[in-house]
Amino acid sequence: MKHFIYLALLLFLVKVQAQESLTYQKPSKEILELVDVPLAPFVIVDDNKDFMVLLYRDAFKSIEEISQEELRLGGLRINPKTNIGSRVTYYNNLKIKPLINNESEVIQVSGLPQEPKLTNFSYSPDQKKIACTNTTSSGVEVWVVDILKQTATKLTEPKVNSNLRNAINWFEDGNAILVKMISPDRQELIDTKNAVPTGPTISVNDGKKAQNRTYQDLLKNKNDEHNFEQLALSELYKVSLDGTSEKWLDSDMYNSIRFSPDGEYVMVTTVEKPFSYLVPYRRFPSKTVIYSKDGQKVETVIEVPLIEDLPKGFMAVRKGKRRFSWRNDMPASLVYAEALDGGDPEKEVVYRDEVFQLDAPFNGTPKSLLKTINRYDSAVWGDENTALIIDYWWNTRNTKTYLFNPSDSSVEPKTLFDRNYQDRYSDPGDFVTKRNKMGSDVLALKGREAFLNGAGYSEKGQFPFIDKINLKSLKTSRIYQSGYTDKLESLTSYDVDKNELLVRLESPNEYPNYFIRDLKKNQLKQLTNFDNPFKSIQNIHKEVITYKRDDGLDLSGTLYLPVGYNKEEKEKMPMILWAYPREFKDQSSASQKTSNPNKFTFPYYGSPIYWVTKGFVVLDGASFPIVGEGDDQPNDTFRTQLVANAKAAIDAVDALGYIDRTRVAVGGHSYGAFMVANLLSHSDLFAAGIARSGAYNRTLTPFGFQSEERNYWEAPEIYYTMSPFMHADKMKTPLLMTHGEADNNSGTYPMQSIRYFNALKGLGAQVRLVMLPNESHGYRAKESILHLLWEQDQWLEKYVKNKPTGNDKKTELK
């Protein structure tokens, strides 16, 4: 009996020791003062650059906010009480700055609700007003801000349905808004937690292959179906700015609503039945109908069935018409694509897609505009004789840009660009657009010249540019190129008519601010003056270092030295390496340097930069390319390349004399966490690791993951080799794991971390798992983030900074 009592007590003590009862903690003062700072506002500028709207928000939500009731249905997360997404980012104040001259003061918008929770911002057609939603304790309202008067007015009661987004849309005259309102037909929701089942949940398949990713938040049973339908039901109302309203369409599950450029027609897409337990709502059946602006039905243009059984591959699409949109330069013309390969990327065809145009009243014969060699991606419309279409093919990383005459199909399209979209050095930039008379964005043209806004990455650094291209000769010439070597100048927009740029200037210790650059007068006018809130790290040393992998591949990363570090004395410090693996199909693109040392040093919640205040060297954004050229796939040699990337990074910083290579930590989030677990299992390079919200067992994502198209049964050795769970017995390095209990990301179920932790624990590894209540894939609550930083700080102090120094370890593949 004594032995039994002793054994029971021992088991109880083991259980107590295994689970810590811990309240939310805060990190040390050095880190805390970098977290708890006010954010600069988000900026919106109208096309004429008459006014700047400043949107203010808190940096974090509270744990109370993210713990409110939430229904997860069909890929959505909904607050059923307020009828809006439960994870929406809200703004709590608006101010307006006239841009007439430099002396104009920022004006507080008057009349805002008492405790604003503003989102869904939408300019009126003349850009003199902004509509938005405000979420109250009981529901969602529509408010309108008059920019000229700097006043806000409530337009509706809190009965707006924003569950399927796209809740507010302006009529062309700017005097009314089309609003989704809660349907009076809505039935009571079922309490799924306490509901008594009426029968089993049954799923069937008729023999078709349905190889879908591991989506989360899917419908699970009939009760979920009922709740999804009720929350999706809306009526459409035309609400005038004077507050009067009239019903526009009866109750339905309205999803997308898009006015034609001339405002005469509205394309309305509804969600239809049957629902699915395999895919999110965007792949449920749907119907797209064109209505007149008065709400009269004109034509049904497409009815799409349930999409559960696409062909295999990232470039697979469904058969039939898809990607309906309005042609921006025409009053009311629809554009859509149709697959010429049946949607199957494995079929060998000359052209993958054909693009069509269908004019009002949308019941005639569609006109073929162009056939694309790759899969249709997007279009930039210019005028009746000028348009651009962009396609892409993931498997080869190829993209093509076609110039064609939409009015004359006999004119052969010209291929303007044919390139690897991962090759940043050769990126010609994005075509500059401007608003036309109908308020739609179209290609900015001067005669036969168009314009390109490029990021400007190169071997020598980043120098953003504006080019003009002659669409007849196809010759390009440079209008402007940023020449800063100590700042980053981002070219936000280019006004072709005024020859002006809206730019954002920043440096490592200068907060990003906005300017107007007059290219004609060569003048720079400052619009904002946001101060740097991170004073304690504003003078840290920051540089982009370049180095080579053992196979000669060029790599890079952004290196930060600790606050007050003396580069001359070169004291050996601990280091944190933070990275995220990326797949490439060629070594040239994989080796390109896209980190910019002149970017402002912004320590967001997931950043490792905080630890420069604690004596750590930080190598952030270290290159971790996984390359597979030709018929070879990147993941065929994933582990080998992973370790080679890590070794090259450590060797490079060690060669500079800054670090003790026996005290190096590695960290990553999501696929970066997957990287961390693999590195700790298959190398001896690190003293400790931090893995946040990862996936560790690839057999639980059997139909592909990240950039892997092959399923488990086609490449079982890849799934086994790449899964840290399968190699848990090799883990000999302390690992801190964190995961949001409400993770919504495809594949990174919280179960992934729980099962991996249990395996590591069972095999005697040093591991700690922190599950953050109610957090999703990215963490939002201030309490969670402060605690996360505390956990990471404790882990780094114990297992890295205060680890006894030892002899260099130069190896390292286990």
PDB file of C-alpha atoms in Angstrom, residues 246-483:
ATOM      1  CA  GLU A 246     -34.346  51.864 -49.704  1.00  0.00           C
ATOM      2  CA  LYS A 247     -34.077  48.124 -50.202  1.00  0.00           C
ATOM      3  CA  TRP A 248     -32.071  47.317 -53.315  1.00  0.00           C
ATOM      4  CA  LEU A 249     -32.096  43.478 -53.318  1.00  0.00           C
ATOM      5  CA  ASP A 250     -33.793  40.833 -51.176  1.00  0.00           C
ATOM      6  CA  SER A 251     -32.070  38.452 -48.799  1.00  0.00           C
ATOM      7  CA  ASP A 252     -29.212  36.289 -50.116  1.00  0.00           C
ATOM      8  CA  MET A 253     -25.643  35.261 -49.247  1.00  0.00           C
ATOM      9  CA  TYR A 254     -23.997  38.239 -50.933  1.00  0.00           C
ATOM     10  CA  ASN A 255     -20.239  38.028 -51.333  1.00  0.00           C
ATOM     11  CA  SER A 256     -18.569  40.294 -53.912  1.00  0.00           C
ATOM     12  CA  ILE A 257     -20.184  43.540 -55.130  1.00  0.00           C
ATOM     13  CA  ARG A 258     -18.513  45.598 -57.883  1.00  0.00           C
ATOM     14  CA  PHE A 259     -19.895  48.584 -59.783  1.00  0.00           C
ATOM     15  CA  SER A 260     -19.056  48.993 -63.472  1.00  0.00           C
ATOM     16  CA  PRO A 261     -16.724  51.921 -64.239  1.00  0.00           C
ATOM     17  CA  ASP A 262     -19.622  54.069 -65.465  1.00  0.00           C
ATOM     18  CA  GLY A 263     -21.738  53.127 -62.442  1.00  0.00           C
ATOM     19  CA  GLU A 264     -24.645  51.878 -64.564  1.00  0.00           C
ATOM     20  CA  TYR A 265     -24.285  48.201 -63.631  1.00  0.00           C
ATOM     21  CA  VAL A 266     -23.378  46.156 -60.581  1.00  0.00           C
ATOM     22  CA  MET A 267     -21.748  42.705 -60.649  1.00  0.00           C
ATOM     23  CA  VAL A 268     -23.045  40.759 -57.646  1.00  0.00           C
ATOM     24  CA  THR A 269     -21.701  37.364 -56.624  1.00  0.00           C
ATOM     25  CA  THR A 270     -23.593  35.196 -54.147  1.00  0.00           C
ATOM     26  CA  VAL A 271     -22.538  32.080 -52.252  1.00  0.00           C
ATOM     27  CA  GLU A 272     -24.692  29.064 -53.133  1.00  0.00           C
ATOM     28  CA  LYS A 273     -25.248  25.529 -51.859  1.00  0.00           C
ATOM     29  CA  PRO A 274     -24.133  22.779 -51.322  1.00  0.00           C
ATOM     30  CA  PHE A 275     -21.507  23.765 -48.778  1.00  0.00           C
ATOM     31  CA  SER A 276     -18.322  21.778 -48.237  1.00  0.00           C
ATOM     32  CA  TYR A 277     -16.397  20.324 -45.308  1.00  0.00           C
ATOM     33  CA  LEU A 278     -13.175  20.135 -47.374  1.00  0.00           C
ATOM     34  CA  VAL A 279     -12.648  23.665 -48.672  1.00  0.00           C
ATOM     35  CA  PRO A 280     -13.327  27.240 -47.460  1.00  0.00           C
ATOM     36  CA  TYR A 281     -16.309  29.301 -48.586  1.00  0.00           C
ATOM     37  CA  ARG A 282     -14.495  30.924 -51.523  1.00  0.00           C
ATOM     38  CA  ARG A 283     -14.684  27.503 -53.214  1.00  0.00           C
ATOM     39  CA  PHE A 284     -18.353  26.924 -52.416  1.00  0.00           C
ATOM     40  CA  PRO A 285     -20.746  27.150 -55.385  1.00  0.00           C
ATOM     41  CA  SER A 286     -21.397  30.727 -56.507  1.00  0.00           C
ATOM     42  CA  LYS A 287     -23.513  32.709 -58.926  1.00  0.00           C
ATOM     43  CA  THR A 288     -22.598  36.002 -60.565  1.00  0.00           C
ATOM     44  CA  VAL A 289     -25.416  38.247 -61.778  1.00  0.00           C
ATOM     45  CA  ILE A 290     -25.319  41.674 -63.407  1.00  0.00           C
ATOM     46  CA  TYR A 291     -27.907  44.208 -62.171  1.00  0.00           C
ATOM     47  CA  SER A 292     -28.683  47.727 -63.273  1.00  0.00           C
ATOM     48  CA  LYS A 293     -27.864  50.479 -60.796  1.00  0.00           C
ATOM     49  CA  ASP A 294     -31.571  50.478 -59.928  1.00  0.00           C
ATOM     50  CA  GLY A 295     -31.436  46.849 -58.800  1.00  0.00           C
ATOM     51  CA  GLN A 296     -33.049  45.300 -61.884  1.00  0.00           C
ATOM     52  CA  LYS A 297     -31.627  41.970 -63.005  1.00  0.00           C
ATOM     53  CA  VAL A 298     -29.860  42.170 -66.370  1.00  0.00           C
ATOM     54  CA  GLU A 299     -28.086  38.830 -66.875  1.00  0.00           C
ATOM     55  CA  THR A 300     -26.651  35.836 -65.041  1.00  0.00           C
ATOM     56  CA  VAL A 301     -23.110  35.569 -66.388  1.00  0.00           C
ATOM     57  CA  ILE A 302     -21.883  32.447 -64.580  1.00  0.00           C
ATOM     58  CA  GLU A 303     -22.885  29.763 -62.096  1.00  0.00           C
ATOM     59  CA  VAL A 304     -19.904  27.989 -60.553  1.00  0.00           C
ATOM     60  CA  PRO A 305     -20.258  24.524 -58.994  1.00  0.00           C
ATOM     61  CA  LEU A 306     -18.564  23.372 -55.798  1.00  0.00           C
ATOM     62  CA  ILE A 307     -14.770  23.273 -56.314  1.00  0.00           C
ATOM     63  CA  GLU A 308     -13.412  20.300 -54.346  1.00  0.00           C
ATOM     64  CA  ASP A 309     -11.622  18.280 -57.015  1.00  0.00           C
ATOM     65  CA  LEU A 310      -9.163  20.472 -58.905  1.00  0.00           C
ATOM     66  CA  PRO A 311      -6.339  18.775 -60.832  1.00  0.00           C
ATOM     67  CA  LYS A 312      -3.075  18.473 -58.927  1.00  0.00           C
ATOM     68  CA  GLY A 313      -0.605  21.352 -58.914  1.00  0.00           C
ATOM     69  CA  PHE A 314      -0.343  25.002 -57.915  1.00  0.00           C
ATOM     70  CA  MET A 315      -1.324  26.106 -61.423  1.00  0.00           C
ATOM     71  CA  ALA A 316      -4.516  24.029 -61.491  1.00  0.00           C
ATOM     72  CA  VAL A 317      -7.768  25.941 -62.027  1.00  0.00           C
ATOM     73  CA  ARG A 318     -11.356  24.925 -62.575  1.00  0.00           C
ATOM     74  CA  LYS A 319     -12.855  24.484 -66.019  1.00  0.00           C
ATOM     75  CA  GLY A 320     -15.015  27.204 -67.523  1.00  0.00           C
ATOM     76  CA  LYS A 321     -15.142  30.988 -67.185  1.00  0.00           C
ATOM     77  CA  ARG A 322     -13.301  32.482 -64.216  1.00  0.00           C
ATOM     78  CA  ARG A 323     -11.713  35.700 -62.880  1.00  0.00           C
ATOM     79  CA  PHE A 324     -14.554  38.046 -63.899  1.00  0.00           C
ATOM     80  CA  SER A 325     -13.687  41.738 -63.650  1.00  0.00           C
ATOM     81  CA  TRP A 326     -14.659  45.045 -65.224  1.00  0.00           C
ATOM     82  CA  ARG A 327     -12.524  46.508 -67.972  1.00  0.00           C
ATOM     83  CA  ASN A 328     -11.459  49.773 -66.311  1.00  0.00           C
ATOM     84  CA  ASP A 329     -11.191  51.908 -69.457  1.00  0.00           C
ATOM     85  CA  MET A 330     -14.645  51.000 -70.797  1.00  0.00           C
ATOM     86  CA  PRO A 331     -18.046  52.019 -69.376  1.00  0.00           C
ATOM     87  CA  ALA A 332     -19.379  48.490 -68.864  1.00  0.00           C
ATOM     88  CA  SER A 333     -17.412  45.591 -70.332  1.00  0.00           C
ATOM     89  CA  LEU A 334     -16.666  42.352 -68.509  1.00  0.00           C
ATOM     90  CA  VAL A 335     -13.376  40.520 -68.865  1.00  0.00           C
ATOM     91  CA  TYR A 336     -12.764  36.901 -67.921  1.00  0.00           C
ATOM     92  CA  ALA A 337     -10.409  34.003 -68.613  1.00  0.00           C
ATOM     93  CA  GLU A 338     -11.021  30.408 -69.590  1.00  0.00           C
ATOM     94  CA  ALA A 339      -8.509  27.551 -69.345  1.00  0.00           C
ATOM     95  CA  LEU A 340      -7.478  25.931 -72.625  1.00  0.00           C
ATOM     96  CA  ASP A 341      -5.888  22.968 -70.839  1.00  0.00           C
ATOM     97  CA  GLY A 342      -8.989  22.011 -68.895  1.00  0.00           C
ATOM     98  CA  GLY A 343      -7.372  23.578 -65.849  1.00  0.00           C
ATOM     99  CA  ASP A 344      -4.809  20.753 -65.678  1.00  0.00           C
ATOM    100  CA  PRO A 345      -1.196  22.003 -65.572  1.00  0.00           C
ATOM    101  CA  GLU A 346       0.123  18.565 -66.541  1.00  0.00           C
ATOM    102  CA  LYS A 347      -1.442  18.782 -70.006  1.00  0.00           C
ATOM    103  CA  GLU A 348       0.927  19.965 -72.734  1.00  0.00           C
ATOM    104  CA  VAL A 349      -0.640  22.829 -74.662  1.00  0.00           C
ATOM    105  CA  VAL A 350       0.638  25.866 -76.575  1.00  0.00           C
ATOM    106  CA  TYR A 351      -1.640  28.284 -74.699  1.00  0.00           C
ATOM    107  CA  ARG A 352      -2.926  27.863 -71.151  1.00  0.00           C
ATOM    108  CA  ASP A 353      -5.670  30.510 -71.061  1.00  0.00           C
ATOM    109  CA  GLU A 354      -7.798  32.623 -73.334  1.00  0.00           C
ATOM    110  CA  VAL A 355      -9.063  36.046 -72.238  1.00  0.00           C
ATOM    111  CA  PHE A 356     -12.479  37.270 -73.373  1.00  0.00           C
ATOM    112  CA  GLN A 357     -14.505  40.475 -73.268  1.00  0.00           C
ATOM    113  CA  LEU A 358     -18.288  40.583 -72.895  1.00  0.00           C
ATOM    114  CA  ASP A 359     -20.027  43.921 -73.393  1.00  0.00           C
ATOM    115  CA  ALA A 360     -23.345  45.142 -72.000  1.00  0.00           C
ATOM    116  CA  PRO A 361     -26.054  43.819 -71.940  1.00  0.00           C
ATOM    117  CA  PHE A 362     -23.881  40.722 -71.340  1.00  0.00           C
ATOM    118  CA  ASN A 363     -25.888  38.215 -73.388  1.00  0.00           C
ATOM    119  CA  GLY A 364     -24.036  38.411 -76.704  1.00  0.00           C
ATOM    120  CA  THR A 365     -21.076  36.531 -78.120  1.00  0.00           C
ATOM    121  CA  PRO A 366     -17.906  37.216 -76.140  1.00  0.00           C
ATOM    122  CA  LYS A 367     -14.919  38.624 -77.987  1.00  0.00           C
ATOM    123  CA  SER A 368     -11.562  36.863 -77.731  1.00  0.00           C
ATOM    124  CA  LEU A 369      -8.842  39.318 -76.705  1.00  0.00           C
ATOM    125  CA  LEU A 370      -5.721  37.226 -76.212  1.00  0.00           C
ATOM    126  CA  LYS A 371      -4.321  33.770 -75.544  1.00  0.00           C
ATOM    127  CA  THR A 372      -1.659  33.485 -72.846  1.00  0.00           C
ATOM    128  CA  ILE A 373       1.219  31.014 -72.783  1.00  0.00           C
ATOM    129  CA  ASN A 374       1.095  30.852 -68.988  1.00  0.00           C
ATOM    130  CA  ARG A 375      -1.854  31.177 -66.613  1.00  0.00           C
ATOM    131  CA  TYR A 376      -3.690  34.531 -66.803  1.00  0.00           C
ATOM    132  CA  ASP A 377      -2.915  36.723 -63.805  1.00  0.00           C
ATOM    133  CA  SER A 378      -4.030  40.324 -64.313  1.00  0.00           C
ATOM    134  CA  ALA A 379      -4.591  43.165 -66.780  1.00  0.00           C
ATOM    135  CA  VAL A 380      -3.765  46.859 -66.990  1.00  0.00           C
ATOM    136  CA  TRP A 381      -6.196  48.684 -69.264  1.00  0.00           C
ATOM    137  CA  GLY A 382      -5.130  51.818 -71.123  1.00  0.00           C
ATOM    138  CA  ASP A 383      -7.473  52.943 -73.885  1.00  0.00           C
ATOM    139  CA  GLU A 384      -9.413  51.358 -76.725  1.00  0.00           C
ATOM    140  CA  ASN A 385      -6.172  50.505 -78.549  1.00  0.00           C
ATOM    141  CA  THR A 386      -3.787  49.809 -75.661  1.00  0.00           C
ATOM    142  CA  ALA A 387      -3.840  47.179 -72.936  1.00  0.00           C
ATOM    143  CA  LEU A 388      -1.466  44.908 -71.042  1.00  0.00           C
ATOM    144  CA  ILE A 389      -2.003  41.391 -69.752  1.00  0.00           C
ATOM    145  CA  ILE A 390       0.301  39.580 -67.334  1.00  0.00           C
ATOM    146  CA  ASP A 391       0.509  35.817 -66.978  1.00  0.00           C
ATOM    147  CA  TYR A 392       2.687  33.542 -64.827  1.00  0.00           C
ATOM    148  CA  TRP A 393       3.702  29.907 -64.347  1.00  0.00           C
ATOM    149  CA  TRP A 394       4.775  28.894 -60.866  1.00  0.00           C
ATOM    150  CA  ASN A 395       6.669  25.748 -61.836  1.00  0.00           C
ATOM    151  CA  THR A 396       9.181  27.695 -63.939  1.00  0.00           C
ATOM    152  CA  ARG A 397       8.803  31.039 -62.067  1.00  0.00           C
ATOM    153  CA  ASN A 398       8.145  32.616 -65.474  1.00  0.00           C
ATOM    154  CA  THR A 399       5.976  35.665 -66.118  1.00  0.00           C
ATOM    155  CA  LYS A 400       5.153  37.389 -69.393  1.00  0.00           C
ATOM    156  CA  THR A 401       3.681  40.823 -70.075  1.00  0.00           C
ATOM    157  CA  TYR A 402       1.790  41.214 -73.348  1.00  0.00           C
ATOM    158  CA  LEU A 403       1.015  44.495 -75.101  1.00  0.00           C
ATOM    159  CA  PHE A 404      -2.000  44.206 -77.385  1.00  0.00           C
ATOM    160  CA  ASN A 405      -4.746  46.133 -79.138  1.00  0.00           C
ATOM    161  CA  PRO A 406      -8.084  45.128 -77.573  1.00  0.00           C
ATOM    162  CA  SER A 407      -9.970  46.654 -80.519  1.00  0.00           C
ATOM    163  CA  ASP A 408      -8.169  44.704 -83.240  1.00  0.00           C
ATOM    164  CA  SER A 409      -7.416  41.028 -82.703  1.00  0.00           C
ATOM    165  CA  SER A 410      -5.640  40.866 -86.081  1.00  0.00           C
ATOM    166  CA  VAL A 411      -2.730  42.849 -84.608  1.00  0.00           C
ATOM    167  CA  GLU A 412      -0.222  40.390 -83.152  1.00  0.00           C
ATOM    168  CA  PRO A 413       0.408  40.963 -79.421  1.00  0.00           C
ATOM    169  CA  LYS A 414       3.930  41.987 -78.424  1.00  0.00           C
ATOM    170  CA  THR A 415       5.692  40.362 -75.509  1.00  0.00           C
ATOM    171  CA  LEU A 416       7.098  43.291 -73.533  1.00  0.00           C
ATOM    172  CA  PHE A 417       8.679  41.252 -70.753  1.00  0.00           C
ATOM    173  CA  ASP A 418       9.480  37.548 -70.501  1.00  0.00           C
ATOM    174  CA  ARG A 419      11.324  36.891 -67.273  1.00  0.00           C
ATOM    175  CA  ASN A 420      11.826  34.954 -64.080  1.00  0.00           C
ATOM    176  CA  TYR A 421       9.680  36.756 -61.498  1.00  0.00           C
ATOM    177  CA  GLN A 422      12.089  35.738 -58.724  1.00  0.00           C
ATOM    178  CA  ASP A 423      14.866  37.631 -60.527  1.00  0.00           C
ATOM    179  CA  ARG A 424      14.567  40.956 -58.694  1.00  0.00           C
ATOM    180  CA  TYR A 425      17.539  42.571 -60.430  1.00  0.00           C
ATOM    181  CA  SER A 426      15.843  42.396 -63.830  1.00  0.00           C
ATOM    182  CA  ASP A 427      12.421  43.498 -62.585  1.00  0.00           C
ATOM    183  CA  PRO A 428      11.257  46.329 -64.910  1.00  0.00           C
ATOM    184  CA  GLY A 429       8.761  47.568 -62.306  1.00  0.00           C
ATOM    185  CA  ASP A 430       5.004  47.988 -62.226  1.00  0.00           C
ATOM    186  CA  PHE A 431       3.143  50.077 -64.773  1.00  0.00           C
ATOM    187  CA  VAL A 432       2.044  53.459 -63.471  1.00  0.00           C
ATOM    188  CA  THR A 433      -1.716  54.033 -63.473  1.00  0.00           C
ATOM    189  CA  LYS A 434      -3.974  57.030 -62.958  1.00  0.00           C
ATOM    190  CA  ARG A 435      -7.679  57.582 -62.314  1.00  0.00           C
ATOM    191  CA  ASN A 436      -9.733  58.237 -65.426  1.00  0.00           C
ATOM    192  CA  LYS A 437     -12.957  60.275 -65.639  1.00  0.00           C
ATOM    193  CA  MET A 438     -14.929  57.278 -64.383  1.00  0.00           C
ATOM    194  CA  GLY A 439     -12.718  56.994 -61.287  1.00  0.00           C
ATOM    195  CA  SER A 440     -11.043  53.767 -62.409  1.00  0.00           C
ATOM    196  CA  ASP A 441      -7.320  53.116 -62.493  1.00  0.00           C
ATOM    197  CA  VAL A 442      -5.981  52.888 -66.048  1.00  0.00           C
ATOM    198  CA  LEU A 443      -2.575  52.919 -67.673  1.00  0.00           C
ATOM    199  CA  ALA A 444      -0.984  56.367 -67.469  1.00  0.00           C
ATOM    200  CA  LEU A 445      -0.188  57.255 -71.095  1.00  0.00           C
ATOM    201  CA  LYS A 446       1.429  60.216 -72.807  1.00  0.00           C
ATOM    202  CA  GLY A 447       0.969  59.555 -76.492  1.00  0.00           C
ATOM    203  CA  ARG A 448       2.576  56.130 -77.001  1.00  0.00           C
ATOM    204  CA  GLU A 449       4.628  56.310 -73.823  1.00  0.00           C
ATOM    205  CA  ALA A 450       3.828  54.392 -70.651  1.00  0.00           C
ATOM    206  CA  PHE A 451       5.674  54.508 -67.324  1.00  0.00           C
ATOM    207  CA  LEU A 452       7.179  51.990 -64.909  1.00  0.00           C
ATOM    208  CA  ASN A 453       7.804  52.286 -61.161  1.00  0.00           C
ATOM    209  CA  GLY A 454      10.615  49.926 -60.150  1.00  0.00           C
ATOM    210  CA  ALA A 455      12.012  48.830 -56.786  1.00  0.00           C
ATOM    211  CA  GLY A 456      15.526  49.138 -58.191  1.00  0.00           C
ATOM    212  CA  TYR A 457      17.321  46.156 -56.628  1.00  0.00           C
ATOM    213  CA  SER A 458      20.837  45.633 -57.981  1.00  0.00           C
ATOM    214  CA  GLU A 459      24.219  44.197 -57.056  1.00  0.00           C
ATOM    215  CA  LYS A 460      25.255  47.657 -55.801  1.00  0.00           C
ATOM    216  CA  GLY A 461      22.167  48.209 -53.652  1.00  0.00           C
ATOM    217  CA  GLN A 462      18.586  49.404 -54.010  1.00  0.00           C
ATOM    218  CA  PHE A 463      17.886  52.488 -56.121  1.00  0.00           C
ATOM    219  CA  PRO A 464      14.171  52.845 -56.981  1.00  0.00           C
ATOM    220  CA  PHE A 465      13.401  54.330 -60.380  1.00  0.00           C
ATOM    221  CA  ILE A 466      10.792  55.653 -62.809  1.00  0.00           C
ATOM    222  CA  ASP A 467      11.189  54.628 -66.454  1.00  0.00           C
ATOM    223  CA  LYS A 468       9.214  55.540 -69.531  1.00  0.00           C
ATOM    224  CA  ILE A 469       8.716  53.001 -72.284  1.00  0.00           C
ATOM    225  CA  ASN A 470       7.764  53.728 -75.860  1.00  0.00           C
ATOM    226  CA  LEU A 471       5.048  51.213 -76.680  1.00  0.00           C
ATOM    227  CA  LYS A 472       5.866  51.423 -80.387  1.00  0.00           C
ATOM    228  CA  SER A 473       9.657  51.029 -80.358  1.00  0.00           C
ATOM    229  CA  LEU A 474       9.679  49.264 -76.937  1.00  0.00           C
ATOM    230  CA  LYS A 475      12.687  51.367 -75.936  1.00  0.00           C
ATOM    231  CA  THR A 476      12.946  52.486 -72.327  1.00  0.00           C
ATOM    232  CA  SER A 477      14.601  55.540 -70.823  1.00  0.00           C
ATOM    233  CA  ARG A 478      15.054  56.610 -67.207  1.00  0.00           C
ATOM    234  CA  ILE A 479      13.122  59.604 -65.885  1.00  0.00           C
ATOM    235  CA  TYR A 480      14.317  59.402 -62.282  1.00  0.00           C
ATOM    236  CA  GLN A 481      16.448  57.139 -60.124  1.00  0.00           C
ATOM    237  CA  SER A 482      16.958  57.574 -56.411  1.00  0.00           C
ATOM    238  CA  GLY A 483      20.585  58.296 -55.658  1.00  0.00           C
TER     239      GLY A 483
END
